[in-house]
Coordinates of C-alpha atoms and ligand atoms in Angstrom, one line a residue:
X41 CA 36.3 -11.1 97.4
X42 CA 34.0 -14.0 97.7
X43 CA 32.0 -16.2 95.7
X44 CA 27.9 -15.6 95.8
X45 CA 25.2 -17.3 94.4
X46 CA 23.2 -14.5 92.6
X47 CA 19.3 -14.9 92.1
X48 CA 18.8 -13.8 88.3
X49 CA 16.0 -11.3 89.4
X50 CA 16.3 -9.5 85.7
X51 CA 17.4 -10.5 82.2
X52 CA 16.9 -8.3 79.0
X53 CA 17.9 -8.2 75.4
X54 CA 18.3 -4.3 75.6
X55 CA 19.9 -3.6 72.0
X56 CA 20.4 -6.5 69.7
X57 CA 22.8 -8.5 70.9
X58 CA 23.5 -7.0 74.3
X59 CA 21.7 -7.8 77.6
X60 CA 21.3 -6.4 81.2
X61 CA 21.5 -8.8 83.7
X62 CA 20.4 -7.4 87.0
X63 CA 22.0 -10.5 90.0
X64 CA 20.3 -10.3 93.5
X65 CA 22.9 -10.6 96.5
X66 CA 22.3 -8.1 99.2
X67 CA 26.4 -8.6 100.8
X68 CA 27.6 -8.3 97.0
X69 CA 25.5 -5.1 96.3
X70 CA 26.7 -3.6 99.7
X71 CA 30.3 -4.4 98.6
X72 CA 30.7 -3.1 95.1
X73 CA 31.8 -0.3 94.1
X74 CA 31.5 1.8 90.3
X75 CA 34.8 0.4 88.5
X76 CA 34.7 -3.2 90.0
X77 CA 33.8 -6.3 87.8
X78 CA 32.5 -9.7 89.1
X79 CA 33.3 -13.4 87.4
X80 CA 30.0 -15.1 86.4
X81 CA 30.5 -18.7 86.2
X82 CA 28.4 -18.9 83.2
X83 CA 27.5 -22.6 83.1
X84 CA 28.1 -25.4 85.9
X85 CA 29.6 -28.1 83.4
X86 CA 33.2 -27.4 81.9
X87 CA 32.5 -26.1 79.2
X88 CA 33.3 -23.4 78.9
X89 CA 36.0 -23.6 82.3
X90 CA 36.7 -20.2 83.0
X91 CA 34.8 -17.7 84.5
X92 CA 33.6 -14.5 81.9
X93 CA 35.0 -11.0 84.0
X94 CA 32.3 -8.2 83.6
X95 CA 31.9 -4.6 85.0
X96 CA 29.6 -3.9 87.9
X97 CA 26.9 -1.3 85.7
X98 CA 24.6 -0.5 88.4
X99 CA 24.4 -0.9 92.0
X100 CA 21.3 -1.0 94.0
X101 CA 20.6 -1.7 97.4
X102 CA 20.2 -5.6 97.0
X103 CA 21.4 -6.5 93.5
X104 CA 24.1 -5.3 91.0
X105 CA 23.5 -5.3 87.0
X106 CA 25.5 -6.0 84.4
X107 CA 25.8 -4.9 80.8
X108 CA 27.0 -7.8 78.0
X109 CA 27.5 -7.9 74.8
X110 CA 27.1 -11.6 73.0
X111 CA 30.4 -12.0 71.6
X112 CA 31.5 -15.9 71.9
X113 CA 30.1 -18.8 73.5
X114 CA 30.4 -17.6 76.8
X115 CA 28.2 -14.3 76.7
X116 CA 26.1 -16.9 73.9
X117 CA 25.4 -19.4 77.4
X118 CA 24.6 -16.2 79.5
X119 CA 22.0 -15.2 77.3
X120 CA 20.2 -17.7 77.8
X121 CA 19.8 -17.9 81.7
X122 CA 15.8 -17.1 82.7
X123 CA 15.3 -15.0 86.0
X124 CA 15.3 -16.8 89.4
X125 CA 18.1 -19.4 88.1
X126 CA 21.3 -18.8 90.0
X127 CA 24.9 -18.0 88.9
X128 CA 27.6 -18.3 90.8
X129 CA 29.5 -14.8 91.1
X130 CA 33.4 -14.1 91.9
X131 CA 33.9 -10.4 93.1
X132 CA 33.6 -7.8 93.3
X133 CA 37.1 -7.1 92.0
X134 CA 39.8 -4.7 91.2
X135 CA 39.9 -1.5 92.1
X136 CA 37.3 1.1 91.6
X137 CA 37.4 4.8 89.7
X138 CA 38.8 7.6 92.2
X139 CA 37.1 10.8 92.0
X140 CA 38.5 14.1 93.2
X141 CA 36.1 15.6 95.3
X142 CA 38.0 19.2 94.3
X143 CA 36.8 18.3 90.3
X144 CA 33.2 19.3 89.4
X145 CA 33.5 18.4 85.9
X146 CA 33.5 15.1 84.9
X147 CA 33.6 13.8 81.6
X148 CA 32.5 9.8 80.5
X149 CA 33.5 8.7 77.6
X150 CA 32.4 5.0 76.5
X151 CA 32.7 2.9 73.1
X152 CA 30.3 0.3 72.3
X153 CA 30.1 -1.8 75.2
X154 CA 32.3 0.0 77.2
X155 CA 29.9 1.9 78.0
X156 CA 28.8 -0.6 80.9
X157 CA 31.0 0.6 84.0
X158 CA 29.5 4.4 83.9
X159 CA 26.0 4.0 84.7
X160 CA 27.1 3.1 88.6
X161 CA 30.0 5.7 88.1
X162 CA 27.6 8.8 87.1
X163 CA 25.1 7.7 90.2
X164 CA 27.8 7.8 92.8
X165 CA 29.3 11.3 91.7
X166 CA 25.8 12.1 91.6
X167 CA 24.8 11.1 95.1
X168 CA 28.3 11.6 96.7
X169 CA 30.2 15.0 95.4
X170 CA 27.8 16.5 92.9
X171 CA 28.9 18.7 89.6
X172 CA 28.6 18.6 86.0
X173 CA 28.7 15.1 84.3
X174 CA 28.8 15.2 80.4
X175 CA 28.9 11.6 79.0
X176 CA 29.7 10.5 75.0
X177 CA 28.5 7.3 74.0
X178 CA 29.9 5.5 70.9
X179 CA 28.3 3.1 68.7
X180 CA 28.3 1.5 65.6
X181 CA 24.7 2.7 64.6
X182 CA 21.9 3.9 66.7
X183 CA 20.5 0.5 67.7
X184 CA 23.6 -0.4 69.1
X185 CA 23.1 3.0 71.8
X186 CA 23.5 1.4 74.9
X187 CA 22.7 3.7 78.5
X188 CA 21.5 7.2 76.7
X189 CA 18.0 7.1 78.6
X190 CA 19.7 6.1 81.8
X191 CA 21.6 9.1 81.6
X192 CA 19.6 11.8 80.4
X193 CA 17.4 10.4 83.6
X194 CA 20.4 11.4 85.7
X195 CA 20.8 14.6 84.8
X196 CA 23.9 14.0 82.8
X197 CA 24.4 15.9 79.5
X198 CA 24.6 12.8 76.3
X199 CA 26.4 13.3 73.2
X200 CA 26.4 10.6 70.8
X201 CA 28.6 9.0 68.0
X202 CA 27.6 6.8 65.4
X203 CA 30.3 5.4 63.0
X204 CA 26.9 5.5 60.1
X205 CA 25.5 8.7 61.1
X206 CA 22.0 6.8 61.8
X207 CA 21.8 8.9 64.6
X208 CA 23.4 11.9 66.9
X209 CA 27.0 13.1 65.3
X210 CA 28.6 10.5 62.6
X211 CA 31.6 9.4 63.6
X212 CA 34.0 8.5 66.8
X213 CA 33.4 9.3 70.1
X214 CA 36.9 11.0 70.4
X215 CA 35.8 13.2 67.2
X216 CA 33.5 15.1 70.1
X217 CA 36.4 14.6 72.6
X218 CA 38.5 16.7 70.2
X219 CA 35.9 19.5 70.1
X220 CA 34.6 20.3 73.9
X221 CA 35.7 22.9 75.5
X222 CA 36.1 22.7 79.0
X223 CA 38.3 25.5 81.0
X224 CA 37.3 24.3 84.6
X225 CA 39.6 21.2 85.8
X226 CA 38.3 18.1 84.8
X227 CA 38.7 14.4 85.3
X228 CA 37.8 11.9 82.2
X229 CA 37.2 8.5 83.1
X230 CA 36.5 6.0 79.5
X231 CA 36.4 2.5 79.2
X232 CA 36.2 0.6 75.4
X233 CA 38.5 -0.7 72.6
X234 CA 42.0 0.4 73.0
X235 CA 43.1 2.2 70.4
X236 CA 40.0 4.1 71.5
X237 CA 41.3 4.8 74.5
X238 CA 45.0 5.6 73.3
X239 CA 43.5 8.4 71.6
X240 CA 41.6 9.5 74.4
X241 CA 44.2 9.7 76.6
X242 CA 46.4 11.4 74.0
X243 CA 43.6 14.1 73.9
X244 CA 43.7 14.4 77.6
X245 CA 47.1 14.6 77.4
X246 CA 47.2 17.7 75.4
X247 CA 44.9 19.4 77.6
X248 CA 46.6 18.2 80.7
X249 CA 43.2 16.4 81.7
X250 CA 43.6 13.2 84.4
X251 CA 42.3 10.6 82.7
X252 CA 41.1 7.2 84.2
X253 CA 40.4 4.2 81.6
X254 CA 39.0 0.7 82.4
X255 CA 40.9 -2.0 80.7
X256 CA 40.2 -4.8 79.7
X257 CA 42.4 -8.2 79.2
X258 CA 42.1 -12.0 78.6
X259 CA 41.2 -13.0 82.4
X260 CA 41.6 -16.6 83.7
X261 CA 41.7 -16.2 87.9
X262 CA 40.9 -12.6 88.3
X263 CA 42.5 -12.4 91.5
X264 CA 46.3 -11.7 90.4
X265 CA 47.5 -15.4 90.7
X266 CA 47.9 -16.4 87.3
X267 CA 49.6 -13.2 85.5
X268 CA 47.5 -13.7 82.4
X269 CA 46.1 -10.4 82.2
X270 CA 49.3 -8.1 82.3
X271 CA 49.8 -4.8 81.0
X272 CA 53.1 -2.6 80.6
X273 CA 53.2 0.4 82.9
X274 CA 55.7 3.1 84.3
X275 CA 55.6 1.5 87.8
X276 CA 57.0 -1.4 89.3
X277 CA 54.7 -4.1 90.9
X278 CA 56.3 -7.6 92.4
X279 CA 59.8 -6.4 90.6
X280 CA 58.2 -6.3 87.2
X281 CA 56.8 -2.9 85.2
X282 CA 53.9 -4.9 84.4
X283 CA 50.3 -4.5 86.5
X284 CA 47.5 -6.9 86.6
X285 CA 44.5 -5.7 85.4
X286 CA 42.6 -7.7 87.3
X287 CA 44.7 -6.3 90.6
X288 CA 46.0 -3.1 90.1
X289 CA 43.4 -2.2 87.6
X290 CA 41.1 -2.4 85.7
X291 CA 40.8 1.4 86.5
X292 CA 44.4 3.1 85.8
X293 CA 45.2 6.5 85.2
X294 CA 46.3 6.5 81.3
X295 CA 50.1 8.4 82.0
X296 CA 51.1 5.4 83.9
X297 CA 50.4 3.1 80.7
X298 CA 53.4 2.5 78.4
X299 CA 51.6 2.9 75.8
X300 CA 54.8 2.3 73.2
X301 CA 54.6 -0.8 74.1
X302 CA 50.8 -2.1 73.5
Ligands
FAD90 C1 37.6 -6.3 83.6 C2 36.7 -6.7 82.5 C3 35.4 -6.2 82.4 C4 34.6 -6.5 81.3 N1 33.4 -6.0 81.3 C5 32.5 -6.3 80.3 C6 31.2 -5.8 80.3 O1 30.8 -5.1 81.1 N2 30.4 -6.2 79.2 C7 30.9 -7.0 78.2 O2 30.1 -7.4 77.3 N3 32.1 -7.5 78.2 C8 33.0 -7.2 79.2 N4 34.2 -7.7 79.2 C9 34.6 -8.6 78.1 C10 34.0 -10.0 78.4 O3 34.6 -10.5 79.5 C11 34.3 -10.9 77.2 O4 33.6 -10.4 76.1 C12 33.8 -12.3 77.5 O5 34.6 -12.9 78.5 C13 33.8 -13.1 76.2 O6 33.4 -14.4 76.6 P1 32.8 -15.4 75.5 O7 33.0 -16.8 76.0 O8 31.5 -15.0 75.0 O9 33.8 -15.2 74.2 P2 35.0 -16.0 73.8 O10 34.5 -17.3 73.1 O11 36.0 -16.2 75.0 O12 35.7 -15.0 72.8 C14 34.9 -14.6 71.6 C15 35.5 -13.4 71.0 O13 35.5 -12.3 71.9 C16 36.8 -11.8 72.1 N5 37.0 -11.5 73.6 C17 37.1 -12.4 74.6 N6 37.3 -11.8 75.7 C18 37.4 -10.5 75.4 C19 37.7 -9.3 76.2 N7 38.0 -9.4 77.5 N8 37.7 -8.1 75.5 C20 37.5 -8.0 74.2 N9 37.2 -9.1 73.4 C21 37.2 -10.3 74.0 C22 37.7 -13.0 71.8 O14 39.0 -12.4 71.3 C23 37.0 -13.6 70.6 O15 37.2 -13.0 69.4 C24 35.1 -7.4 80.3 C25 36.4 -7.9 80.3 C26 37.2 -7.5 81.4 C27 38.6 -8.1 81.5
FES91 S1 43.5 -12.9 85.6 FE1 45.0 -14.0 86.7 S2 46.4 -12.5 87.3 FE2 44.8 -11.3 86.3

């Protein structure tokens, strides 16, 4: 992990309220991987002091993009950066998703913005193992679609939720979970708000699925120093059953969450 100052070589407003931000740093491309997150140090005064974490979406040969959503004043101060200012980047960081090179089914299942870490996921089974990718994106209402183009481009078969209906089948992304049938083995990888992902993994669970979820948490140092981003687990790390997301995770397979206990 290292820092990098990133050219901004891309910034758009790609659904309201949510931007792609596409940071130019050849060593930082070379060295991410689908799963990782970076810290943007989104303004050089103090305000706010801590660095926002955010998933690695794509990776290209010189430059990584991100996907955010606008949620506080934070994300608010990113939005407004124009391409060729620089931001200082922390990462990449955390682990990344496995994949099983025996599985040729794979299975992405996003919610709202946690949609962002699959993009760079689906290209890298893609180039590296090949097989079937189906992906179900979530969203409030069809505006708020984030990646379907990006993914039909791939190859990858879309399915989409809307909580209104305005557009493919109304309701939650686990609702189509629920009904696929897949007999083949397959791995599930999802990534969006937790009881969302509860649920998923209790679906995979039924089905004796492996399932591989990208969490989130409140981050302050991202590099496992400060303890502030702990979640309770089956395993013990550092005498504790508690794992840092930002060090153990954010990727973790869902039947080592105790999920009693969040
Ligand atoms: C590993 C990791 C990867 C992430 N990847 C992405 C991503 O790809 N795209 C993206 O848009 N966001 C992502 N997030 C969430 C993102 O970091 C927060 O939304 C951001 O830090 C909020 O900063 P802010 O200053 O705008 O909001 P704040 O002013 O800090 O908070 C505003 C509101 O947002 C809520 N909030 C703050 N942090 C989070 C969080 N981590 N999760 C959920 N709600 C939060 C607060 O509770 C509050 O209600 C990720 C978080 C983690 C830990
Ligand atoms: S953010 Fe400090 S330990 Fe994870």
């Amino acid at each position: 992990m290292k820092l990098y100052d990133c050219i901004v070589s891309s910034h758009n407003e790609v659904a309201p309220g949510y931007f792609r931000l596409v940071l130019k740093d050849k060593e930082l491309a070379e060295l991410s991987q689908p799963g990782q997150f970076i810290m943007l140090e989104v303004t050089n005064t103090y305000e706010p002091f801590l660095r926002r974490p955010m998933s690695i979406e794509r990776i290209f040969s010189d430059s990584i993009s991100i996907l955010y959503k606008v949620v506080g004043k934070g994300t608010k101060l990113l939005s407004t950066i124009s391409i060729g200012e620089i931001i200082n980047v922390q990462g990449p960081l955390g682990n990344s998703f496995p994949i099983d090179p025996n599985v040729k089914e794979y299975l992405l299942v996003g919610g709202g913005i946690g949609i962002a870490p699959f993009p760079a996921l689906a290209e890298k089974i893609i180039r590296t193992h090949g097989g079937n990718i189906q992906v179900i994106i979530g969203a409030k209402n069809h505006p708020q679609v984030l990646c379907e183009r990006d993914f039909r481009e791939m190859g990858c078969k879309v399915y989409v939720a809307t909580e209104d209906g305005s557009y493919g089948e109304k309701g939650l992304v686990t609702d189509i979970l629920e009904n696929l049938n897949i007999n083949s083995p397959v791995t599930v990888y999802t990534c969006g708000p937790i009881r969302m992902i509860k649920k998923v993994h209790q679906i995979c669970e039924q089905r004796d699925w492996v399932c591989y979820a990208s969490l989130e948490a409140n981050m302050a140092c991202g590099i496992g120093v400060c303890l502030g981003c702990v979640v309770p687990v089956k395993f013990v790390v550092e005498n504790e059953m508690m794992a840092r997301v930002c060090k153990e995770g954010p990727i973790f397979d869902t039947r080592v969450i105790q999920w009693e206990k969040i």
